[in-house]
Amino acid sequence: MKRRDIIKGFTLLPLTSGAIAGTLNSALGSDETRAAQPQKLTNKSIYEPLGVRPLLNGGGTVTVVGASRVLPEVQKAMDGAVKEYVHLFELMDGVGRRLAELTGAESGCITPGASAAITAATAACITGGDPDKMWMLPDTRGMKDEVIIPAYSRTAYDAAARATGAKMVQVSTVEELRAAVGPKTAMVLVLGGALSRTGPLSVSVIAGVTKPMGIPIVVDAAAEGLEVPNPHLSQGADLVAYSGGKKLRGPQCSGLLIGRKDLIPAARINTGPHHGFGRGYKVGREEIMGLMAAVEMWFKRDMEAEAKQSAALVQNMASRLKNIPGLILTANAASLRISWDMEKIPLTGSDAERLLYDGNPRIVVSLSGSYLPFPPNLQPSISVNASQLEPGEDRIIADRIFTLMSNPPKLDKPSGNPSADLTGQWDLQIMFTASTVSHTFVIEQQGNKLVGTHYGSIGSRGLEGSIYGDDVLIRSSYSAGGARINYTFTGKIIAGELIGKLSLSEYGHAEWKATRHVYPPLLVR
């Protein structure tokens, strides 16, 4: 997905398990070894012996960079849980009762993440808790296997429902909802947010259609906190899924599912340690007790004080940066948006993100960059989320941004006339790590600019890019049906072919080659 090639920034260490152990012992057990290493974020990071650099998280509760900081009470609960054994079925029963008391829902269970909660909820709605049907998944023949989803709810997380074998049925209006409901409908999946509460296809509107038919509504509220009374259940939802590692500040690989007392057990048995379809969705006693501690603390935390601290960190950063010529600062709750005049600061947002990420200490900002599964940020702006920062880290980040924006580096920009006209159809081969597949480019060249269509395995998507001399850059993005596929092709024209590297965003890297399509000669009689 990303526009820049940072492959060289990641190093694979050719170490055997014994060598890794030796390296860990050396690095963690010797003050001399630590002192001899270059100063990074910390001299005692557990990650550095593996060649992995820690980072400052100015991106918020993003899973790929670690989500939230767990609460001290959560860590204490996890430490205590691993010291004793317990029967997980009994533990889950107790958890369900306590979650009911805390949240006001009829019951609840803990899963290995919000996505797993959605998978378990979908499996519950399809199978109804019938082991025969559970063991058939993802073969849903003979079952209710259609999941209706409002268009505004389509996201990459639809995959959690589709993992069961369910078929997604998208609707945009109440009329389309009524037409879609039928004997194959297993449930309705709704993404939490403003539209789910007050939009034309809100949960309450959907419930007016589906409740008389006994069709459950599942809400994906992964990034939300636990409100009591629960707004989604109050509107007519039957199950609600939350992330344990975001606002709750529990274990990152934990999730919460609350709702109807008949559907919760049906969801639970579609997760581990039960066998069958959901065996891989198991959660350990330490994560269970860690998330329970986080839920308990949710009702004890001083949210106002936490918000004030984040706002203060934002203001500290704004004060440090406010006098830089060409910079525009916008403070919003726990985040600071930084925009600039590219005539004075000739960097894109992606440039700034990369420079901060590649620096020392490593800093994550915004919601793009090679470290995140989002398209490149070509606008002159970045944002810093202060919700996961400790006091003092705001100063480090502000100082780095101040240095960067006060004296931006002169980055090499492509230039020169195109060495060829790429207009036409190209046969594209992509060499992934374990397969080679054929795609197609159809390109129209307008000076240095490239536009057109990229035809892939899942479908077609638009492309855009550039050509300067022999250097070619092509980007494409596919997002239909909630998919999130972003490709960035970089390469050169060599002997009439296009050859280069491909960034797959969160899915790694590949190599590619494209040759101009040769049309068969016309047969003339």
Coordinates of C-alpha atoms in Angstrom, one line a residue:
M1 CA 0.0 0.0 0.0
K2 CA 2.8 2.4 0.9
R3 CA 4.5 4.7 -1.5
R4 CA 7.9 4.4 0.0
D5 CA 10.2 1.4 0.1
I6 CA 11.5 0.9 3.6
I7 CA 12.4 -2.8 3.2
K8 CA 16.0 -2.0 4.0
G9 CA 14.9 -0.6 7.3
F10 CA 13.9 -4.0 8.5
T11 CA 16.6 -6.6 9.2
L12 CA 16.1 -10.3 9.6
L13 CA 18.6 -11.7 12.1
P14 CA 20.0 -15.1 10.9
L15 CA 20.1 -16.5 14.5
T16 CA 19.5 -20.0 15.7
S17 CA 17.3 -20.4 18.8
G18 CA 20.5 -20.9 20.9
A19 CA 22.0 -17.8 19.4
I20 CA 18.8 -15.8 20.2
A21 CA 18.9 -17.0 23.8
G22 CA 22.5 -16.0 24.1
T23 CA 21.9 -12.6 22.6
L24 CA 19.0 -12.1 25.1
N25 CA 21.1 -13.1 28.0
S26 CA 23.9 -10.9 26.9
A27 CA 21.8 -7.9 26.2
L28 CA 19.6 -8.1 29.3
G29 CA 22.2 -9.3 31.7
S30 CA 25.1 -7.1 31.1
D31 CA 25.3 -3.4 31.9
E32 CA 28.5 -3.1 29.8
T33 CA 26.6 -4.5 26.8
R34 CA 23.8 -2.1 27.2
A35 CA 26.1 0.9 27.7
A36 CA 27.9 0.0 24.5
Q37 CA 24.7 0.1 22.4
P38 CA 23.6 3.3 20.7
Q39 CA 21.1 5.3 22.8
K40 CA 17.6 4.6 21.7
L41 CA 14.2 5.0 23.5
T42 CA 15.6 2.9 26.4
N43 CA 18.7 0.9 27.1
K44 CA 16.6 -1.9 28.6
S45 CA 14.1 -2.7 25.9
I46 CA 13.2 -6.4 25.8
Y47 CA 12.7 -6.1 22.0
E48 CA 16.1 -4.9 21.0
P49 CA 17.9 -8.2 21.2
L50 CA 15.6 -9.3 18.4
G51 CA 16.6 -6.4 16.2
V52 CA 13.3 -4.6 16.9
R53 CA 13.2 -1.0 18.0
P54 CA 10.6 0.2 20.5
L55 CA 8.6 3.4 19.6
L56 CA 6.7 6.3 21.0
N57 CA 3.0 5.9 20.2
G58 CA 1.5 9.1 19.0
G59 CA -0.9 7.2 16.7
G60 CA -3.5 6.2 19.3
T61 CA -5.0 2.8 20.1
V62 CA -3.8 1.2 16.9
T63 CA -3.4 -2.6 17.1
V64 CA -0.3 -2.8 14.9
V65 CA 1.7 -0.6 17.2
G66 CA 0.5 -2.1 20.4
A67 CA -2.9 -0.5 21.1
S68 CA -3.2 0.9 24.6
R69 CA -1.1 0.8 27.7
V70 CA -2.6 -1.8 30.1
L71 CA -3.6 -0.5 33.5
P72 CA -1.5 -1.5 36.5
E73 CA -4.5 -3.3 37.9
V74 CA -4.7 -5.3 34.7
Q75 CA -1.1 -6.3 34.9
K76 CA -1.5 -7.3 38.5
A77 CA -4.6 -9.5 37.7
M78 CA -2.7 -11.2 34.8
D79 CA 0.3 -11.9 37.1
G80 CA -2.0 -13.4 39.7
A81 CA -4.0 -15.5 37.2
V82 CA -1.0 -17.4 35.9
K83 CA 0.0 -18.6 39.4
E84 CA -3.1 -20.8 39.7
Y85 CA -5.0 -23.2 37.6
V86 CA -8.7 -23.0 37.0
H87 CA -11.3 -24.8 34.9
L88 CA -12.0 -22.4 32.0
F89 CA -15.7 -23.4 31.6
E90 CA -16.3 -22.5 35.3
L91 CA -14.3 -19.3 34.9
M92 CA -16.4 -18.2 31.9
D93 CA -19.6 -18.9 33.8
G94 CA -18.4 -16.7 36.6
V95 CA -17.3 -14.0 34.2
G96 CA -20.7 -14.0 32.5
R97 CA -22.4 -13.4 35.8
R98 CA -20.1 -10.6 36.8
L99 CA -20.3 -8.9 33.4
A100 CA -24.1 -9.0 33.7
E101 CA -23.8 -7.2 37.1
L102 CA -21.3 -4.6 35.8
T103 CA -22.8 -3.8 32.3
G104 CA -26.5 -4.4 32.8
A105 CA -26.5 -6.9 29.9
E106 CA -28.0 -10.3 30.5
S107 CA -24.6 -12.0 30.1
G108 CA -21.2 -11.7 28.6
C109 CA -18.0 -13.5 27.6
I110 CA -14.4 -12.7 26.9
T111 CA -12.8 -13.5 23.5
P112 CA -9.3 -13.0 22.0
G113 CA -10.3 -9.6 20.5
A114 CA -13.3 -7.7 19.2
S115 CA -12.9 -9.4 15.8
A116 CA -13.1 -12.8 17.4
A117 CA -16.2 -11.6 19.3
I118 CA -17.9 -10.8 16.0
T119 CA -16.9 -14.2 14.6
A120 CA -18.3 -16.0 17.7
A121 CA -21.5 -13.9 17.6
T122 CA -22.0 -14.8 13.9
A123 CA -21.4 -18.5 14.5
A124 CA -23.9 -18.3 17.4
C125 CA -26.5 -16.8 15.2
I126 CA -25.9 -19.3 12.4
T127 CA -25.7 -22.5 14.5
G128 CA -27.8 -21.6 17.5
G129 CA -25.5 -23.6 19.6
D130 CA -26.0 -26.8 17.7
P131 CA -22.7 -28.8 17.8
D132 CA -23.7 -30.6 14.5
K133 CA -23.8 -27.3 12.8
M134 CA -20.8 -25.9 14.5
W135 CA -18.7 -28.8 13.2
M136 CA -19.9 -28.1 9.7
L137 CA -18.6 -24.4 9.7
P138 CA -17.6 -22.8 7.4
D139 CA -19.8 -25.1 5.3
T140 CA -23.2 -23.4 6.0
R141 CA -25.4 -25.5 3.7
G142 CA -28.8 -25.9 5.1
M143 CA -28.3 -23.1 7.6
K144 CA -29.3 -19.5 7.9
D145 CA -26.1 -17.9 6.6
E146 CA -26.9 -14.4 5.3
V147 CA -25.7 -11.4 7.3
I148 CA -27.4 -8.2 6.4
I149 CA -25.1 -5.1 6.8
P150 CA -25.9 -1.4 6.2
A151 CA -23.7 0.2 3.6
Y152 CA -22.2 2.6 6.2
S153 CA -21.0 -0.4 8.3
R154 CA -18.9 -2.1 5.6
T155 CA -15.3 -2.2 6.8
A156 CA -12.3 -4.5 6.7
Y157 CA -13.7 -6.2 9.8
D158 CA -16.5 -7.7 7.8
A159 CA -14.0 -10.6 7.4
A160 CA -14.7 -11.6 11.0
A161 CA -18.3 -12.5 10.1
R162 CA -17.4 -14.0 6.7
A163 CA -14.9 -16.3 8.4
T164 CA -17.9 -18.5 9.4
G165 CA -19.0 -18.9 5.8
A166 CA -21.6 -16.2 6.1
K167 CA -22.6 -14.3 3.0
M168 CA -22.9 -10.5 3.4
V169 CA -26.0 -8.7 2.1
Q170 CA -25.5 -5.0 1.8
V171 CA -28.5 -2.6 2.2
S172 CA -28.7 1.2 2.1
T173 CA -32.4 2.0 2.9
V174 CA -35.2 0.6 5.0
E175 CA -36.9 -0.6 1.9
E176 CA -33.8 -2.6 0.9
L177 CA -33.6 -4.0 4.4
R178 CA -37.2 -5.2 4.3
A179 CA -36.5 -6.8 0.9
A180 CA -33.3 -8.5 2.1
V181 CA -34.8 -10.1 5.1
G182 CA -35.7 -13.7 4.5
P183 CA -35.5 -17.3 5.7
K184 CA -31.7 -17.3 5.1
T185 CA -31.1 -14.3 7.3
A186 CA -29.0 -15.1 10.3
M187 CA -28.4 -11.7 11.8
V188 CA -27.7 -8.0 11.0
L189 CA -24.2 -6.6 11.6
V190 CA -23.9 -2.9 12.5
L191 CA -20.8 -0.7 13.0
G192 CA -21.2 1.4 16.1
G193 CA -21.0 5.2 15.7
A194 CA -23.2 8.2 15.0
L195 CA -25.1 6.5 12.2
S196 CA -25.9 3.5 14.2
R197 CA -27.5 5.7 16.9
T198 CA -29.3 8.4 14.9
G199 CA -29.0 7.6 11.2
P200 CA -31.7 6.5 8.7
L201 CA -30.6 2.9 9.3
S202 CA -29.9 3.2 13.0
V203 CA -30.1 0.1 15.3
S204 CA -33.6 1.2 16.5
V205 CA -34.8 1.5 12.9
I206 CA -33.4 -1.9 12.0
A207 CA -34.8 -3.4 15.1
G208 CA -38.3 -2.2 14.1
V209 CA -38.0 -4.5 11.0
T210 CA -36.1 -7.5 12.4
K211 CA -37.3 -7.9 16.0
P212 CA -40.8 -9.3 15.0
M213 CA -38.9 -11.9 12.9
G214 CA -36.5 -12.9 15.7
I215 CA -33.4 -11.8 13.7
P216 CA -30.6 -10.8 16.1
I217 CA -28.6 -7.5 15.7
V218 CA -24.9 -7.5 16.5
V219 CA -23.1 -4.2 17.0
D220 CA -19.3 -3.8 16.4
A221 CA -18.4 -1.2 19.1
A222 CA -14.7 -2.2 19.2
A223 CA -13.3 1.3 19.8
E224 CA -16.0 2.4 22.3
G225 CA -16.1 2.4 26.0
L226 CA -18.7 0.7 28.2
E227 CA -21.7 2.9 28.7
V228 CA -24.4 1.9 31.2
P229 CA -27.1 1.6 30.3
N230 CA -25.7 0.2 27.1
P231 CA -26.9 2.5 24.2
H232 CA -26.8 -0.3 21.6
L233 CA -28.7 -2.8 23.7
S234 CA -31.2 -0.1 24.6
Q235 CA -31.8 0.5 21.0
G236 CA -32.6 -3.1 20.3
A237 CA -29.2 -4.8 19.7
D238 CA -28.9 -8.3 20.9
L239 CA -25.1 -8.6 21.1
V240 CA -22.3 -5.9 21.3
A241 CA -18.6 -6.5 20.7
Y242 CA -15.8 -4.4 22.3
S243 CA -12.1 -4.4 22.1
G244 CA -10.3 -5.1 25.4
G245 CA -7.1 -3.4 24.3
K246 CA -8.4 0.0 23.3
K247 CA -10.5 2.3 25.6
L248 CA -10.7 -0.4 28.3
R249 CA -6.9 -0.6 28.5
G250 CA -7.0 -4.4 29.0
P251 CA -4.8 -7.0 27.3
Q252 CA -4.4 -6.2 23.7
C253 CA -5.5 -9.7 22.5
S254 CA -8.8 -9.6 24.4
G255 CA -12.3 -8.7 23.5
L256 CA -15.7 -8.5 25.1
L257 CA -19.1 -9.7 23.9
I258 CA -22.2 -8.8 25.9
G259 CA -25.9 -9.3 25.3
R260 CA -28.6 -11.9 25.4
K261 CA -28.3 -14.8 27.8
D262 CA -29.2 -17.4 25.2
L263 CA -26.8 -16.1 22.5
I264 CA -23.8 -15.6 24.8
P265 CA -23.4 -19.4 25.5
A266 CA -23.9 -20.1 21.8
A267 CA -21.1 -17.7 21.1
R268 CA -18.8 -19.0 23.8
I269 CA -18.9 -22.6 22.5
N270 CA -17.7 -21.3 19.2
T271 CA -14.5 -20.2 20.8
G272 CA -11.7 -22.1 22.5
P273 CA -11.0 -24.2 24.3
H274 CA -14.0 -25.9 22.7
H275 CA -13.1 -28.0 19.7
G276 CA -14.4 -27.5 16.2
F277 CA -14.6 -24.3 14.1
G278 CA -13.6 -21.9 17.0
R279 CA -10.7 -23.8 18.5
G280 CA -8.3 -21.2 17.3
Y281 CA -10.2 -18.4 19.1
K282 CA -9.2 -19.5 22.6
V283 CA -8.4 -17.0 25.3
G284 CA -6.2 -17.8 28.4
R285 CA -7.0 -17.4 32.0
E286 CA -4.6 -14.5 32.3
E287 CA -6.3 -12.5 29.5
I288 CA -9.7 -13.3 31.0
M289 CA -8.8 -12.0 34.4
G290 CA -6.8 -9.1 32.9
L291 CA -9.9 -7.9 30.9
M292 CA -12.1 -8.5 33.9
A293 CA -9.9 -6.2 35.9
A294 CA -10.1 -3.6 33.1
V295 CA -13.9 -3.8 33.1
E296 CA -14.0 -3.4 36.8
M297 CA -11.6 -0.4 36.6
W298 CA -13.7 1.2 33.8
F299 CA -16.3 2.1 36.5
K300 CA -13.6 3.4 38.9
R301 CA -11.3 5.3 36.6
D302 CA -11.3 9.1 36.7
M303 CA -12.1 9.7 33.0
E304 CA -12.2 13.5 33.5
A305 CA -8.6 13.5 34.9
E306 CA -7.4 11.2 32.0
A307 CA -9.0 13.6 29.4
K308 CA -7.4 16.6 31.1
Q309 CA -4.0 15.0 31.0
S310 CA -4.3 14.2 27.3
A311 CA -5.5 17.7 26.6
A312 CA -2.5 19.1 28.6
L313 CA -0.1 17.1 26.6
V314 CA -1.7 18.3 23.4
Q315 CA -1.3 21.9 24.6
N316 CA 2.3 21.3 25.5
M317 CA 3.1 20.2 22.0
A318 CA 1.1 23.0 20.4
S319 CA 3.1 25.6 22.5
R320 CA 6.4 24.1 21.4
L321 CA 5.4 24.2 17.7
K322 CA 3.3 27.4 17.5
N323 CA 6.0 29.7 16.2
I324 CA 7.2 27.7 13.2
P325 CA 6.5 29.7 10.0
G326 CA 3.9 28.0 7.8
L327 CA 2.6 25.7 10.4
I328 CA -1.2 25.5 11.3
L329 CA -2.1 23.8 14.5
T330 CA -5.5 22.4 15.4
A331 CA -6.1 20.9 18.9
N332 CA -9.0 18.6 19.2
A333 CA -9.6 16.7 22.5
A334 CA -6.7 14.3 22.7
S335 CA -5.1 15.0 19.3
L336 CA -3.1 17.7 17.6
R337 CA -3.4 18.2 13.9
I338 CA -0.4 19.7 12.3
S339 CA -0.7 21.2 8.8
W340 CA 1.7 23.3 6.8
D341 CA 2.4 25.3 3.7
M342 CA 4.4 23.1 1.3
E343 CA 6.0 26.2 -0.2
K344 CA 7.8 26.7 3.1
I345 CA 8.0 23.1 4.3
P346 CA 8.3 20.9 1.1
L347 CA 7.2 17.6 2.7
T348 CA 4.1 15.5 2.4
G349 CA 2.5 13.9 5.4
S350 CA 4.0 10.6 4.4
D351 CA 7.5 12.2 4.2
A352 CA 7.1 13.6 7.7
E353 CA 5.7 10.2 9.1
R354 CA 8.6 8.3 7.5
L355 CA 11.3 10.7 8.9
L356 CA 9.8 10.5 12.4
Y357 CA 9.4 6.8 12.2
D358 CA 13.0 6.2 11.0
G359 CA 14.5 8.5 13.6
N360 CA 15.7 7.9 17.1
P361 CA 13.7 7.3 19.1
R362 CA 11.2 5.9 16.6
I363 CA 7.9 7.9 16.7
V364 CA 4.5 6.9 15.2
V365 CA 2.1 9.6 14.3
S366 CA -1.1 9.7 12.2
L367 CA -2.9 6.7 10.7
S368 CA -0.7 6.0 7.7
G369 CA 2.8 5.1 7.0
S370 CA 4.6 1.9 6.2
Y371 CA 3.8 0.6 9.7
L372 CA 0.0 0.9 9.3
P373 CA -2.6 -0.6 6.9
F374 CA -3.7 2.7 5.4
P375 CA -3.1 4.5 2.1
P376 CA -0.2 7.0 1.8
N377 CA -0.7 10.5 3.2
L378 CA 0.1 12.8 0.4
Q379 CA -1.4 15.9 2.1
P380 CA 0.8 18.3 4.0
S381 CA -0.5 17.3 7.4
I382 CA 0.1 14.8 10.3
S383 CA -1.7 14.3 13.6
V384 CA -0.5 13.3 17.0
N385 CA -2.8 11.4 19.4
A386 CA -1.9 12.0 23.0
S387 CA -4.1 9.4 24.6
Q388 CA -1.4 6.8 24.9
L389 CA 1.5 9.1 25.8
E390 CA 3.0 9.4 29.2
P391 CA 4.0 12.9 30.5
G392 CA 7.5 13.7 29.0
E393 CA 6.9 11.8 25.8
D394 CA 5.0 14.8 24.5
R395 CA 8.1 16.9 24.9
I396 CA 10.2 14.3 23.0
I397 CA 7.7 14.2 20.1
A398 CA 7.3 18.0 20.0
D399 CA 11.1 18.5 19.9
R400 CA 11.5 16.1 17.1
I401 CA 8.6 17.7 15.0
F402 CA 10.0 21.1 15.8
T403 CA 13.4 20.2 14.5
L404 CA 11.9 18.5 11.4
M405 CA 9.6 21.4 10.5
S406 CA 12.1 24.2 11.3
N407 CA 14.7 22.7 9.1
P408 CA 13.1 20.2 6.7
P409 CA 15.5 18.0 4.8
K410 CA 15.7 18.3 1.0
L411 CA 14.3 15.1 -0.2
D412 CA 15.1 13.8 -3.7
K413 CA 12.1 14.3 -5.9
P414 CA 11.7 12.5 -9.2
S415 CA 12.2 14.7 -12.3
G416 CA 12.9 14.4 -16.0
N417 CA 10.8 13.6 -19.1
P418 CA 9.4 10.1 -19.5
S419 CA 11.7 7.7 -21.4
A420 CA 8.7 5.9 -22.8
D421 CA 4.9 6.0 -23.3
L422 CA 3.3 3.4 -21.2
T423 CA -0.2 3.9 -22.6
G424 CA -1.9 0.5 -23.3
Q425 CA -2.4 -2.9 -21.7
W426 CA 0.3 -4.6 -19.7
D427 CA 0.5 -8.2 -18.5
L428 CA 1.5 -8.0 -14.9
Q429 CA 3.1 -10.8 -12.9
I430 CA 3.4 -10.5 -9.1
M431 CA 5.8 -12.8 -7.3
F432 CA 4.4 -13.1 -3.8
T433 CA 6.3 -15.1 -1.1
A434 CA 4.7 -18.4 -2.0
S435 CA 3.0 -17.9 -5.3
T436 CA 3.1 -16.0 -8.7
V437 CA -0.1 -14.6 -10.0
S438 CA -1.2 -12.7 -13.1
H439 CA -2.9 -9.3 -13.0
T440 CA -3.4 -6.7 -15.7
F441 CA -2.6 -2.9 -16.0
V442 CA -4.5 -0.7 -18.4
I443 CA -2.6 2.6 -18.4
E444 CA -3.2 6.0 -19.9
Q445 CA -0.1 8.3 -19.8
Q446 CA -0.5 12.1 -19.6
G447 CA 3.0 13.5 -19.6
N448 CA 4.5 12.3 -16.3
K449 CA 1.2 11.2 -14.9
L450 CA -0.3 7.7 -15.1
V451 CA -3.9 6.8 -14.7
G452 CA -5.9 3.7 -15.5
T453 CA -7.1 0.4 -14.1
H454 CA -5.5 -2.4 -12.2
Y455 CA -7.3 -5.8 -12.7
G456 CA -6.5 -8.2 -9.8
S457 CA -7.7 -11.5 -8.5
I458 CA -10.5 -9.9 -6.4
G459 CA -11.6 -7.3 -8.9
S460 CA -10.7 -4.1 -10.7
R461 CA -9.5 -0.9 -9.0
G462 CA -8.3 2.5 -10.3
L463 CA -4.6 3.2 -10.5
E464 CA -2.5 6.3 -10.5
G465 CA 1.1 7.0 -10.6
S466 CA 4.0 8.7 -12.4
I467 CA 7.0 8.2 -14.7
Y468 CA 10.2 10.2 -14.6
G469 CA 12.9 9.0 -16.9
D470 CA 12.9 5.3 -16.4
D471 CA 11.5 5.4 -12.9
V472 CA 7.9 4.2 -12.6
L473 CA 5.5 4.6 -9.6
I474 CA 2.0 3.0 -9.6
R475 CA -0.5 2.9 -6.8
S476 CA -3.8 1.1 -6.6
S477 CA -6.3 0.6 -3.8
Y478 CA -9.3 -1.9 -3.5
S479 CA -11.9 -1.3 -0.9
A480 CA -15.1 -2.8 -2.2
G481 CA -17.0 -5.0 0.3
G482 CA -14.9 -3.7 3.2
A483 CA -11.7 -5.0 1.7
R484 CA -8.5 -3.1 2.5
I485 CA -5.9 -3.8 -0.2
N486 CA -3.3 -1.2 -1.1
Y487 CA -0.5 -1.7 -3.5
T488 CA 2.5 0.5 -4.3
F489 CA 4.5 -0.6 -7.3
T490 CA 8.0 1.0 -7.8
G491 CA 10.3 0.0 -10.6
K492 CA 12.2 0.9 -13.7
I493 CA 11.8 0.4 -17.5
I494 CA 14.4 -2.2 -18.5
A495 CA 14.5 -3.4 -22.1
G496 CA 10.9 -2.5 -22.6
E497 CA 9.6 -4.2 -19.4
L498 CA 8.6 -2.8 -16.1
I499 CA 10.4 -4.4 -13.2
G500 CA 10.5 -3.6 -9.6
K501 CA 9.4 -4.0 -6.0
L502 CA 5.9 -4.0 -4.6
S503 CA 4.8 -2.8 -1.2
L504 CA 1.7 -4.7 0.0
S505 CA 1.2 -2.5 3.1
E506 CA 0.4 -4.7 6.1
Y507 CA 0.9 -7.8 4.0
G508 CA 4.6 -7.3 3.4
H509 CA 6.4 -7.0 0.0
A510 CA 6.7 -8.7 -3.3
E511 CA 8.4 -8.4 -6.7
W512 CA 6.7 -7.6 -10.0
K513 CA 7.2 -7.5 -13.7
A514 CA 4.9 -6.2 -16.5
T515 CA 5.3 -6.7 -20.2
R516 CA 3.3 -4.9 -22.9
H517 CA 0.3 -7.1 -24.0
V518 CA 0.7 -8.5 -27.4
Y519 CA -2.6 -8.8 -29.3
P520 CA -3.1 -11.7 -31.7
P521 CA -3.2 -10.7 -35.4
L522 CA -6.6 -10.2 -36.9
L523 CA -7.7 -12.9 -39.3
V524 CA -8.8 -11.3 -42.5
R525 CA -10.7 -13.4 -45.1

